Structure formats: structure tokens, C-alpha cells
Short mmCIF file of C-alpha atoms in Angstrom, two decimals:
data_model
loop_
_atom_site.label_atom_id
_atom_site.label_comp_id
_atom_site.label_asym_id
_atom_site.label_seq_id
_atom_site.Cartn_x
_atom_site.Cartn_y
_atom_site.Cartn_z
CA MET A 980 285.70 34.47 48.03
CA LYS A 981 288.73 36.64 47.28
CA ASN A 982 288.65 39.45 44.78
CA LYS A 983 290.96 38.32 41.99
CA PHE A 984 293.71 40.68 40.90
CA PRO A 985 296.37 39.91 38.28
CA THR A 986 299.43 38.20 39.79
CA ASP A 987 301.66 41.09 38.68
CA PHE A 988 299.28 43.77 40.01
CA LEU A 989 301.18 46.84 41.26
CA TRP A 990 300.04 47.43 44.83
CA GLY A 991 301.72 50.73 45.62
CA ALA A 992 301.38 54.11 47.28
CA SER A 993 302.11 57.69 46.23
CA THR A 994 303.72 60.98 47.29
CA SER A 995 304.97 64.14 45.59
CA ALA A 996 308.34 65.87 45.94
CA TYR A 997 307.41 69.23 47.47
CA GLN A 998 304.88 67.70 49.86
CA VAL A 999 307.20 65.11 51.38
CA GLU A 1000 310.89 65.94 50.80
CA GLY A 1001 311.64 69.17 52.68
CA ALA A 1002 315.24 70.38 52.14
CA TRP A 1003 313.66 73.15 50.07
CA ASN A 1004 316.88 75.12 49.56
CA GLU A 1005 319.59 72.50 50.17
CA GLU A 1006 322.30 71.19 47.86
CA GLY A 1007 321.63 73.59 45.02
CA LYS A 1008 317.83 73.35 44.87
CA GLU A 1009 316.05 76.43 43.53
CA PRO A 1010 312.74 77.50 45.14
CA SER A 1011 309.63 76.35 43.31
CA VAL A 1012 306.30 78.18 43.12
CA GLN A 1013 305.19 76.05 46.09
CA ASP A 1014 308.10 77.35 48.20
CA ILE A 1015 307.28 81.00 47.58
CA LYS A 1016 303.49 80.97 47.51
CA SER A 1017 301.32 82.55 50.20
CA ILE A 1018 300.39 79.95 52.85
CA PRO A 1019 297.06 80.13 54.75
CA GLU A 1020 297.47 81.28 58.34
CA GLY A 1021 297.89 78.41 60.80
CA THR A 1022 299.09 76.08 58.04
CA THR A 1023 302.68 74.92 57.60
CA ASP A 1024 304.80 75.71 54.56
CA PHE A 1025 306.78 73.07 52.65
CA LYS A 1026 310.30 73.90 53.86
CA PHE A 1027 310.67 70.76 56.01
CA ALA A 1028 307.58 68.78 54.94
CA SER A 1029 308.08 65.18 56.16
CA ASP A 1030 311.88 65.43 55.87
CA HIS A 1031 311.93 62.54 53.39
CA TYR A 1032 315.06 64.02 51.79
CA HIS A 1033 317.09 63.22 54.91
CA ARG A 1034 315.24 60.04 55.87
CA LEU A 1035 315.27 58.24 52.57
CA GLU A 1036 316.68 54.92 53.83
CA GLU A 1037 314.30 54.78 56.80
CA ASP A 1038 311.26 55.54 54.63
CA VAL A 1039 312.11 53.00 51.94
CA ARG A 1040 312.64 50.37 54.67
CA LEU A 1041 309.12 51.14 55.89
CA PHE A 1042 307.77 50.91 52.32
CA LYS A 1043 309.44 47.50 52.02
CA GLU A 1044 307.89 46.40 55.33
CA LEU A 1045 304.50 47.62 54.10
CA GLY A 1046 305.02 45.30 51.14
CA LEU A 1047 304.76 47.88 48.38
CA LYS A 1048 305.26 46.52 44.87
CA ALA A 1049 305.48 50.07 43.49
CA TYR A 1050 306.12 53.59 44.74
CA ARG A 1051 304.83 56.54 42.76
CA PHE A 1052 306.78 59.73 43.52
CA SER A 1053 307.53 62.93 41.68
CA ILE A 1054 310.87 64.46 40.78
CA SER A 1055 311.44 68.12 41.65
CA TRP A 1056 312.30 70.10 38.52
CA SER A 1057 313.90 72.82 40.64
CA ARG A 1058 316.08 70.26 42.45
CA VAL A 1059 317.29 68.59 39.26
CA MET A 1060 317.60 71.70 37.05
CA PRO A 1061 317.80 74.86 39.19
CA ASN A 1062 317.87 77.93 36.94
CA GLY A 1063 318.11 75.70 33.87
CA LYS A 1064 321.38 73.98 34.85
CA VAL A 1065 321.72 70.30 35.76
CA ASN A 1066 322.36 69.89 39.51
CA PRO A 1067 324.51 66.78 40.24
CA ALA A 1068 323.28 66.66 43.86
CA GLY A 1069 319.67 66.58 42.69
CA ILE A 1070 320.41 63.79 40.21
CA ALA A 1071 322.26 61.87 42.94
CA PHE A 1072 319.29 62.08 45.33
CA TYR A 1073 316.84 60.55 42.85
CA LYS A 1074 319.41 58.02 41.66
CA ARG A 1075 319.79 56.86 45.27
CA LEU A 1076 316.01 56.71 45.74
CA ILE A 1077 315.54 54.63 42.59
CA GLU A 1078 318.41 52.32 43.57
CA LEU A 1079 316.97 51.81 47.07
CA LEU A 1080 313.54 51.02 45.66
CA LYS A 1081 314.91 48.48 43.20
CA GLU A 1082 317.10 46.86 45.88
CA ASN A 1083 313.90 46.36 47.86
CA ASP A 1084 311.89 45.01 44.90
CA ILE A 1085 309.74 48.14 44.71
CA GLN A 1086 309.03 49.40 41.19
CA PRO A 1087 309.69 53.14 40.80
CA ILE A 1088 306.87 55.07 39.10
CA VAL A 1089 307.88 58.64 38.31
CA THR A 1090 305.80 61.78 37.79
CA VAL A 1091 308.01 64.42 36.20
CA PHE A 1092 305.89 67.44 37.22
CA HIS A 1093 303.60 67.74 40.24
CA PHE A 1094 302.56 71.39 40.77
CA ASP A 1095 306.11 72.63 41.54
CA LEU A 1096 307.28 74.84 38.67
CA PRO A 1097 310.74 76.38 39.30
CA ALA A 1098 310.39 80.00 40.47
CA SER A 1099 312.77 81.28 37.75
CA ILE A 1100 310.48 79.84 35.06
CA ALA A 1101 307.39 81.26 36.77
CA GLU A 1102 309.04 84.71 36.76
CA LYS A 1103 309.30 84.51 32.95
CA GLY A 1104 305.58 83.82 32.60
CA GLY A 1105 305.54 80.13 33.53
CA TRP A 1106 303.35 77.93 31.35
CA GLU A 1107 301.82 80.98 29.65
CA ASN A 1108 305.22 81.53 28.03
CA ARG A 1109 305.70 79.23 25.03
CA GLU A 1110 309.40 78.90 25.89
CA THR A 1111 308.41 76.76 28.87
CA ILE A 1112 307.43 73.97 26.44
CA GLN A 1113 311.05 73.48 25.38
CA ALA A 1114 312.36 74.05 28.92
CA PHE A 1115 310.11 71.20 30.10
CA ALA A 1116 311.25 68.95 27.25
CA ASP A 1117 314.90 69.68 28.11
CA TYR A 1118 314.28 68.87 31.78
CA CYS A 1119 312.52 65.60 30.92
CA GLN A 1120 315.35 64.60 28.61
CA VAL A 1121 317.78 64.96 31.52
CA LEU A 1122 315.57 62.58 33.51
CA PHE A 1123 315.32 60.10 30.65
CA ASP A 1124 319.11 60.23 30.12
CA HIS A 1125 319.78 59.47 33.79
CA PHE A 1126 316.88 57.20 34.75
CA GLY A 1127 315.29 56.06 31.49
CA GLN A 1128 316.48 52.46 31.82
CA ASP A 1129 315.53 52.12 35.48
CA VAL A 1130 311.99 53.50 35.50
CA PRO A 1131 309.36 51.42 33.66
CA LEU A 1132 306.41 53.80 34.15
CA TRP A 1133 306.54 57.56 33.63
CA GLN A 1134 303.83 60.18 34.08
CA THR A 1135 304.11 63.61 32.53
CA ILE A 1136 301.97 66.11 34.46
CA ASN A 1137 300.03 65.43 37.63
CA GLU A 1138 296.45 66.74 37.68
CA GLN A 1139 296.84 69.19 34.84
CA ASN A 1140 293.08 69.69 34.86
CA VAL A 1141 293.19 70.77 38.52
CA MET A 1142 295.90 73.31 37.66
CA ALA A 1143 293.67 74.71 34.92
CA LEU A 1144 290.43 74.73 36.93
CA ALA A 1145 291.56 75.33 40.54
CA GLY A 1146 295.07 76.77 40.15
CA SER A 1147 294.42 79.67 42.48
CA VAL A 1148 293.74 77.24 45.34
CA ILE A 1149 296.73 74.93 44.89
CA GLY A 1150 299.21 77.75 44.29
CA THR A 1151 300.01 77.19 40.63
CA SER A 1152 298.07 79.97 38.86
CA ASN A 1153 295.78 82.88 39.58
CA LYS A 1154 294.75 84.09 36.15
CA SER A 1155 291.75 84.53 33.88
CA MET A 1156 290.15 81.51 32.15
CA LYS A 1157 291.62 82.66 28.83
CA GLU A 1158 295.13 82.83 30.30
CA LYS A 1159 294.73 79.55 32.17
CA PHE A 1160 293.63 77.63 29.09
CA GLN A 1161 296.49 79.09 27.05
CA GLU A 1162 298.82 77.85 29.81
CA ASN A 1163 296.99 74.55 29.74
CA HIS A 1164 297.43 74.27 25.98
CA HIS A 1165 301.17 74.83 26.33
CA MET A 1166 301.24 72.07 28.95
CA LEU A 1167 299.42 69.73 26.56
CA VAL A 1168 301.92 70.50 23.81
CA ALA A 1169 304.83 70.04 26.24
CA GLN A 1170 303.39 66.71 27.38
CA ALA A 1171 303.03 65.52 23.77
CA LEU A 1172 306.56 66.66 22.86
CA VAL A 1173 308.04 64.83 25.86
CA THR A 1174 305.97 61.70 25.11
CA SER A 1175 307.19 61.75 21.51
CA ASN A 1176 310.81 62.23 22.63
CA TYR A 1177 310.49 59.31 25.05
CA HIS A 1178 309.20 57.05 22.29
CA LYS A 1179 311.97 58.13 19.93
CA GLY A 1180 314.52 57.29 22.64
CA ASN A 1181 313.46 53.62 22.57
CA TYR A 1182 313.34 53.33 26.35
CA ASN A 1183 311.90 50.10 27.70
CA GLY A 1184 308.97 51.61 29.62
CA LYS A 1185 305.68 53.40 29.13
CA ILE A 1186 304.67 57.04 29.46
CA GLY A 1187 301.25 58.62 29.95
CA PRO A 1188 299.24 61.49 31.46
CA ALA A 1189 298.06 61.68 35.10
CA PRO A 1190 294.91 63.81 35.40
CA ASN A 1191 292.38 63.82 38.24
CA ILE A 1192 289.26 62.15 36.85
CA ALA A 1193 285.79 62.41 38.37
CA SER A 1194 282.83 60.95 36.55
CA VAL A 1195 279.95 63.41 36.44
CA TYR A 1196 276.37 62.57 37.41
CA PRO A 1197 273.39 64.64 36.25
CA ALA A 1198 271.40 65.96 39.23
CA SER A 1199 268.15 64.64 37.75
CA ASP A 1200 266.68 62.97 34.68
CA LYS A 1201 265.87 66.36 33.15
CA PRO A 1202 267.40 66.64 29.66
CA GLU A 1203 269.11 69.93 30.58
CA ASP A 1204 270.84 68.25 33.54
CA GLN A 1205 272.01 65.43 31.28
CA MET A 1206 273.53 68.00 28.92
CA ALA A 1207 275.13 69.81 31.88
CA ALA A 1208 276.82 66.55 32.91
CA LEU A 1209 278.07 66.00 29.37
CA TYR A 1210 279.69 69.46 29.28
CA MET A 1211 281.15 69.29 32.78
CA SER A 1212 282.74 65.93 32.00
CA ALA A 1213 284.10 67.23 28.69
CA LEU A 1214 285.74 70.22 30.36
CA ARG A 1215 286.96 68.51 33.54
CA ASN A 1216 287.94 65.10 32.18
CA TRP A 1217 287.90 64.44 28.45
CA LEU A 1218 289.63 67.62 27.29
CA PHE A 1219 292.79 66.37 28.99
CA LEU A 1220 292.56 62.70 28.09
CA ASP A 1221 291.37 63.18 24.50
CA VAL A 1222 294.46 65.25 23.73
CA ALA A 1223 296.78 62.79 25.52
CA VAL A 1224 295.27 59.71 23.83
CA PHE A 1225 293.83 60.92 20.50
CA GLY A 1226 296.06 63.95 19.91
CA LYS A 1227 293.15 66.37 19.53
CA TYR A 1228 290.78 68.43 21.66
CA ASN A 1229 287.40 67.10 22.75
CA HIS A 1230 284.75 68.86 20.63
CA ASN A 1231 282.37 69.64 23.53
CA ALA A 1232 285.16 71.11 25.63
CA TRP A 1233 286.40 73.18 22.69
CA HIS A 1234 282.90 74.52 22.03
CA LEU A 1235 282.56 75.52 25.69
CA LEU A 1236 285.96 77.28 25.68
CA GLU A 1237 285.01 79.17 22.53
CA LYS A 1238 281.68 80.26 24.01
CA ILE A 1239 283.30 81.67 27.18
CA GLY A 1240 286.19 83.30 25.28
CA ALA A 1241 288.83 80.98 26.71
CA ALA A 1242 289.86 78.98 23.61
CA PRO A 1243 293.67 78.95 23.30
CA VAL A 1244 295.72 79.96 20.28
CA ILE A 1245 296.87 76.77 18.53
CA THR A 1246 299.51 76.72 15.82
CA ALA A 1247 299.87 74.18 13.00
CA GLU A 1248 303.09 72.98 14.65
CA ASP A 1249 301.18 72.45 17.92
CA GLN A 1250 298.67 70.26 16.12
CA THR A 1251 301.45 68.12 14.63
CA ILE A 1252 303.14 67.68 18.03
CA LEU A 1253 299.84 66.76 19.71
CA ALA A 1254 299.09 64.15 17.06
CA GLU A 1255 302.56 62.59 17.31
CA GLY A 1256 302.90 62.44 21.10
CA THR A 1257 300.13 60.22 22.45
CA GLY A 1258 300.42 58.17 25.66
CA ASP A 1259 300.87 54.43 26.23
CA TYR A 1260 298.66 54.13 29.31
CA ILE A 1261 296.53 56.34 31.55
CA ALA A 1262 297.43 57.14 35.13
CA PHE A 1263 294.71 58.96 37.03
CA ASN A 1264 293.77 60.16 40.49
CA TYR A 1265 290.31 59.46 41.89
CA TYR A 1266 288.76 60.92 45.02
CA ASN A 1267 285.09 61.33 44.19
CA THR A 1268 282.49 61.94 41.52
CA MET A 1269 280.80 65.25 40.65
CA THR A 1270 277.10 66.02 40.37
CA VAL A 1271 275.78 68.86 38.19
CA SER A 1272 272.61 70.56 37.15
CA SER A 1273 271.94 73.09 34.44
CA TYR A 1274 273.43 76.44 35.38
CA PHE A 1275 272.05 78.67 38.09
CA ALA A 1276 273.94 81.36 39.97
CA LYS A 1277 275.21 80.33 43.39
CA GLU A 1278 278.09 81.11 45.70
CA GLN A 1279 281.26 79.34 44.52
CA LYS A 1280 283.58 77.28 46.71
CA ILE A 1281 286.42 75.88 44.66
CA ASP A 1282 289.09 73.37 45.67
CA GLN A 1283 290.53 70.35 43.89
CA GLN A 1284 287.44 68.23 44.40
CA SER A 1285 284.55 70.64 44.83
CA GLY A 1286 282.96 72.12 41.78
CA PHE A 1287 282.04 75.35 40.13
CA GLY A 1288 279.71 76.63 37.45
CA ILE A 1289 280.04 77.91 33.89
CA PRO A 1290 277.12 80.14 32.90
CA GLY A 1291 274.98 78.51 30.22
CA PHE A 1292 276.57 75.08 30.69
CA PHE A 1293 276.54 73.55 34.17
CA GLN A 1294 276.54 74.13 37.90
CA THR A 1295 277.88 71.66 40.48
CA VAL A 1296 275.48 70.67 43.25
CA GLU A 1297 275.74 68.49 46.34
CA ASN A 1298 274.81 64.84 45.94
CA PRO A 1299 272.54 64.00 48.91
CA HIS A 1300 273.18 60.27 48.46
CA LEU A 1301 276.89 60.46 49.31
CA PRO A 1302 278.52 60.80 52.75
CA MET A 1303 281.28 63.40 53.16
CA THR A 1304 284.81 63.28 54.56
CA GLU A 1305 285.79 65.43 57.52
CA PHE A 1306 287.15 67.93 54.97
CA GLY A 1307 283.97 68.07 52.88
CA TRP A 1308 284.76 65.76 49.96
CA PRO A 1309 282.08 63.24 48.87
CA ILE A 1310 282.83 59.54 49.36
CA ASP A 1311 281.73 57.45 46.37
CA PRO A 1312 283.32 53.98 46.02
CA GLU A 1313 280.72 52.89 43.44
CA GLY A 1314 281.66 56.02 41.50
CA PHE A 1315 285.23 54.66 41.39
CA ARG A 1316 284.00 51.55 39.53
CA PHE A 1317 281.93 53.79 37.27
CA THR A 1318 284.92 56.07 36.57
CA LEU A 1319 287.24 53.14 35.81
CA ASN A 1320 284.71 51.76 33.34
CA GLU A 1321 284.03 55.13 31.76
CA ILE A 1322 287.72 55.87 31.14
CA TYR A 1323 288.45 52.39 29.82
CA SER A 1324 285.46 52.27 27.49
CA ARG A 1325 286.53 55.60 25.94
CA TYR A 1326 290.25 54.92 25.54
CA ARG A 1327 290.99 51.17 25.86
CA LEU A 1328 294.40 51.78 27.40
CA PRO A 1329 295.77 50.16 30.58
CA LEU A 1330 294.83 52.17 33.70
CA LEU A 1331 296.99 52.92 36.74
CA VAL A 1332 295.36 54.49 39.80
CA THR A 1333 297.94 56.95 41.14
CA GLU A 1334 295.96 58.60 43.95
CA ASN A 1335 292.94 57.61 46.02
CA GLY A 1336 292.54 58.21 49.74
CA ILE A 1337 290.95 60.03 52.64
CA GLY A 1338 292.36 63.01 54.51
CA ALA A 1339 291.73 63.24 58.27
CA SER A 1340 292.92 65.02 61.41
CA GLU A 1341 294.81 62.50 63.55
CA GLN A 1342 296.31 62.47 67.04
CA LEU A 1343 299.08 60.10 68.11
CA ILE A 1344 297.97 58.24 71.26
CA ASP A 1345 300.49 55.92 72.93
CA GLY A 1346 302.40 55.69 69.66
CA LYS A 1347 299.36 54.50 67.71
CA ILE A 1348 296.87 55.81 65.15
CA HIS A 1349 293.58 53.92 64.91
CA ASP A 1350 292.41 54.96 61.45
CA ASP A 1351 289.46 52.62 60.89
CA TYR A 1352 287.88 55.26 58.61
CA ARG A 1353 290.86 54.95 56.22
CA ILE A 1354 290.69 51.16 56.25
CA ASP A 1355 286.95 51.34 55.55
CA TYR A 1356 287.42 53.91 52.75
CA LEU A 1357 290.20 51.96 51.00
CA HIS A 1358 288.45 48.62 51.50
CA GLN A 1359 285.32 49.91 49.74
CA HIS A 1360 287.33 51.39 46.87
CA ILE A 1361 289.45 48.26 46.37
CA GLN A 1362 286.24 46.21 46.37
CA GLN A 1363 284.81 48.39 43.59
CA MET A 1364 288.10 48.29 41.66
CA ALA A 1365 287.93 44.48 41.78
CA LEU A 1366 284.42 44.65 40.32
CA ALA A 1367 285.68 46.97 37.57
CA ILE A 1368 288.39 44.43 36.72
CA GLU A 1369 285.66 41.78 36.61
CA ASP A 1370 283.75 44.12 34.26
CA GLY A 1371 286.72 43.86 31.89
CA VAL A 1372 288.69 47.01 32.76
CA GLU A 1373 292.47 46.59 32.49
CA VAL A 1374 293.86 48.00 35.75
CA ILE A 1375 297.60 47.50 36.21
CA GLY A 1376 298.04 49.00 39.67
CA TYR A 1377 296.68 50.92 42.64
CA CYS A 1378 298.74 53.56 44.45
CA PRO A 1379 296.74 55.24 47.22
CA TRP A 1380 297.51 58.72 48.48
CA SER A 1381 299.68 58.63 50.44
CA ALA A 1382 302.55 56.31 51.38
CA ILE A 1383 303.45 58.51 54.35
CA ASP A 1384 301.94 61.63 55.93
CA LEU A 1385 302.82 64.71 53.92
CA ILE A 1386 301.80 68.35 53.66
CA SER A 1387 298.40 68.78 52.02
CA THR A 1388 298.49 71.25 49.15
CA HIS A 1389 296.53 73.94 51.01
CA GLU A 1390 295.47 72.40 54.32
CA GLY A 1391 298.84 71.64 55.91
CA ILE A 1392 299.86 68.56 57.90
CA ASN A 1393 296.52 68.66 59.74
CA LYS A 1394 294.97 66.86 56.77
CA ARG A 1395 296.76 63.50 56.86
CA TYR A 1396 296.54 60.74 54.26
CA GLY A 1397 299.43 58.39 54.98
CA PHE A 1398 299.80 54.78 56.07
CA ILE A 1399 302.71 56.09 58.18
CA TYR A 1400 302.27 58.90 60.72
CA VAL A 1401 304.90 61.64 60.80
CA ASN A 1402 305.26 63.22 64.24
CA ARG A 1403 304.95 66.94 63.57
CA THR A 1404 302.23 69.57 63.56
CA ASP A 1405 301.58 72.69 61.52
CA GLU A 1406 303.21 74.74 64.29
CA GLU A 1407 306.04 72.46 65.49
CA LEU A 1408 308.45 70.07 63.76
CA LEU A 1409 308.77 67.86 66.89
CA ASP A 1410 310.96 64.81 66.19
CA LEU A 1411 309.44 63.82 62.81
CA ALA A 1412 309.44 60.19 63.98
CA ARG A 1413 307.56 57.62 61.91
CA TYR A 1414 304.72 55.50 63.35
CA LYS A 1415 302.82 52.75 61.55
CA LYS A 1416 299.04 53.34 61.58
CA ASP A 1417 296.48 50.56 61.81
CA SER A 1418 295.92 51.02 58.05
CA PHE A 1419 299.61 50.14 57.50
CA TYR A 1420 299.07 46.62 58.83
CA TRP A 1421 295.74 46.28 57.02
CA TYR A 1422 297.20 47.30 53.63
CA GLN A 1423 300.20 45.06 54.25
CA GLN A 1424 297.79 42.12 54.41
CA VAL A 1425 295.86 43.24 51.30
CA ILE A 1426 299.14 43.26 49.35
CA GLU A 1427 300.20 39.91 50.80
CA GLU A 1428 296.90 38.33 49.77
CA ASN A 1429 296.78 40.19 46.42
CA GLY A 1430 293.34 41.55 47.26
CA LEU A 1431 290.63 41.41 49.88
CA GLY A 1432 290.09 38.13 51.66
CA GLU A 1433 286.30 37.76 51.70
#
């Protein structure tokens, strides 16, 4: 029996600008914080990435062959508005991309900000500077003016919670918790202002947030572990979605921030903007769940998907029931169903999955990549998503990470996610040729059949 998905279900795939485009300083583009950050030794920078900027037609042809119904990409702020001025070449690039997608019956889904703040704005304090709120709104208005009628689904800020909680790892921030949550508050206000502006513009699409959501399991049935899970979930997940959907901070998250001295300064005007600018749907990225116990001191290893501890509240621990990826992330397909249900039961808004996937080291052998592990991973997650839909969750689309190999945020090209292999290494660009992996043909069939044939 086939898993039943809606007939208009958006089977897609995702990328982000700085990780895939390259052309980091061409045609008027200003460097972003990702272009100037310190890169780990032995890992590539983002200057050439996958050279998508110069291979647009070829890549969209491949996306069409894959059968994508939607393509979720981000627009580079520093390409479109370098040093605060509109760049016609940047506008032209994204206009061409959107046109190509539509010509090939692929729905464009746009994220307006994905970790790549323009360097000139970062130099003025970045998101910690309140002026960045209006700068972001001005940038988004340029996008709405140029593409508002052609893009039906917009996302404001990708993984804002990851920027707040693991910014030092992904190259967006390296500050104290107090400073980070003030930055975060300004981002929330900026998001609400842009959402409100979009609604006032009477565009024909929807706009919403795009956090990384991981349901949190208590490590045991001890009451203190249950409370730890409640607080971890409030800080990591609900803080960001409560503001985006309800226009106000989650009370547990606010209490935690107050207790650790990280509560942001909020003005009366901020509160009005937050209340007026709530989203139409929820986009979210899912890679795994988290497991926590009550707090105990331990050595911290922080990346996007591993955890951390807050004294007096929670401590992340390993879940012995879950296998791990090659790069140390838990694999939890059932947790995907749980997360979909948890989000939907809280907010009752349509859900769009904008990232889900497995990173792996891969070697091209005779022009082929046999990535059975990716097929297995995605198969299990799609299976659980189908069960969530059966549970009553409204899921409008699924866009795995990533459409094509790109540069991982802090682990280079060695950590590959794509359906399409890009022939380069961290050390050498090689010919950047594209090769279809086994998962390409598998996903092509999933899309064709609108689900898993079982």
C-alpha cells in the first residue's frame, strides 16, 4: 500500500546561497560574514562553493530531471544590496533563477536570510545593533518589490535558534549569552516587521519562520528529567515559534533567560511589532531529536545538532537507542513524526519541511555514487512523515537538504548531502562536473509516485 500524500504536495530540495553559489566577489557582491570568517584547517572556504552562480541553467535542468516540484533556496543579502545599495546584477541573477524554475514547473521557495549577513552590517554591530532591524526590512522590501508576485512561499530567517545557540560554530556570532539573545530579539522584531510589511503589501503568497526544530526527550522518567526536557524545548524550539506565531515570548524560555541574566531589552514598540507580524505557515528543518537530563557538569561539544547544558535547567546526553551518522548526529525517523505532531498540535499552521538529510564522505567511482545510506535515511523519514499526515498533521511539502552537493557550514565539501555529486574536494576545484547519485534516481521515483510504493 502506498503512503498517501496530497496531490499538490511539494516534493522539493534545498540549498543556501553562500554554500552553493560561489562567485563571492563578482558583479558587485559584497563579502558576507561567511566569506570573511576563519575556516578550519583542511576545509574549503565558500569562494567557489559548487559554482551554481555560473551553472544555473545546467543545475535547474538537473532539478527538472529529478522531478522537483519546488526548490527552496536563499537570496544573498550582500549580492542584492551590497553596502546598502541595490545591485542590478544581483537582482538579475535571482530573477533569472526564478524564471528558469517557473519555466520548468518548479515552485520557487525563498529564504531571505541564511547565515550570511553582509560584512558592512556586521562591522556596525550586526544584529546587536537595532539599526539592522530597519536595514533588514529595507532589504526584504527590495525582494518583495522585485519578486513578490513570482514567489508563493517566503521564509524570513533560517535557523535563527541555531544562530543564537551555536553561532560561534557556524560563523555568525561569538558573543555572550546576553549579547546573543539581544541580537536574537532584534532578529525576532525584524522578522515580525518584515512579515507585517509583506501582509500589508497584499502579495499573493505566504510568509513564515524557518527554525531548526528538535523535539526533546527526557533521559528518564524522573520528574527532574521531565522538567529538564520542558526547559530545553522551550529555549531551543518554542521561544522562536511562539514569537513567530503568537507574537510573544514563551514563558518558560523567558524565565530561563532571566535566571541566567540573558533576557533582552524589549521596548513597547517591539511588543507592538511582534504582535502585528505573525507568520502564515511554519517552515522548519529537522535532523534529529535531543535527549536531556537534569543538569550536571560535563565537557561541552556544541554544533548545530549536538547539545549543551544550562546550569540549573538541563544537560544534553546521548540517547543510546539511536544510531549515529558518520559525523556524529543521531538518526531518529520516529522523532520526525513526533516533531511534526508536536509542532502542529501547538500551532495548527501548515508545515513545510525545508531541510532533512544525512551528510557523508563520498568518493566518485566510475562516475557513480552508491549512497544507499541516504536512500535508507530519507525513506525512513518520508515513511514517518506519511504517518504524521495520517495522524492529521498538515504538511504541505518536503525539501531535503540538499538538492546538490554544497559546502557544509563548518565541515567543508567532505560532508556531502546532495542528490547530485559535485566533482571537487576541499583542496582542489577539479572540473566541478555534476553526477547523479543513486539517491537521485530513487527520489525521482518517489516524486513520480507521490510517495513510497509499498
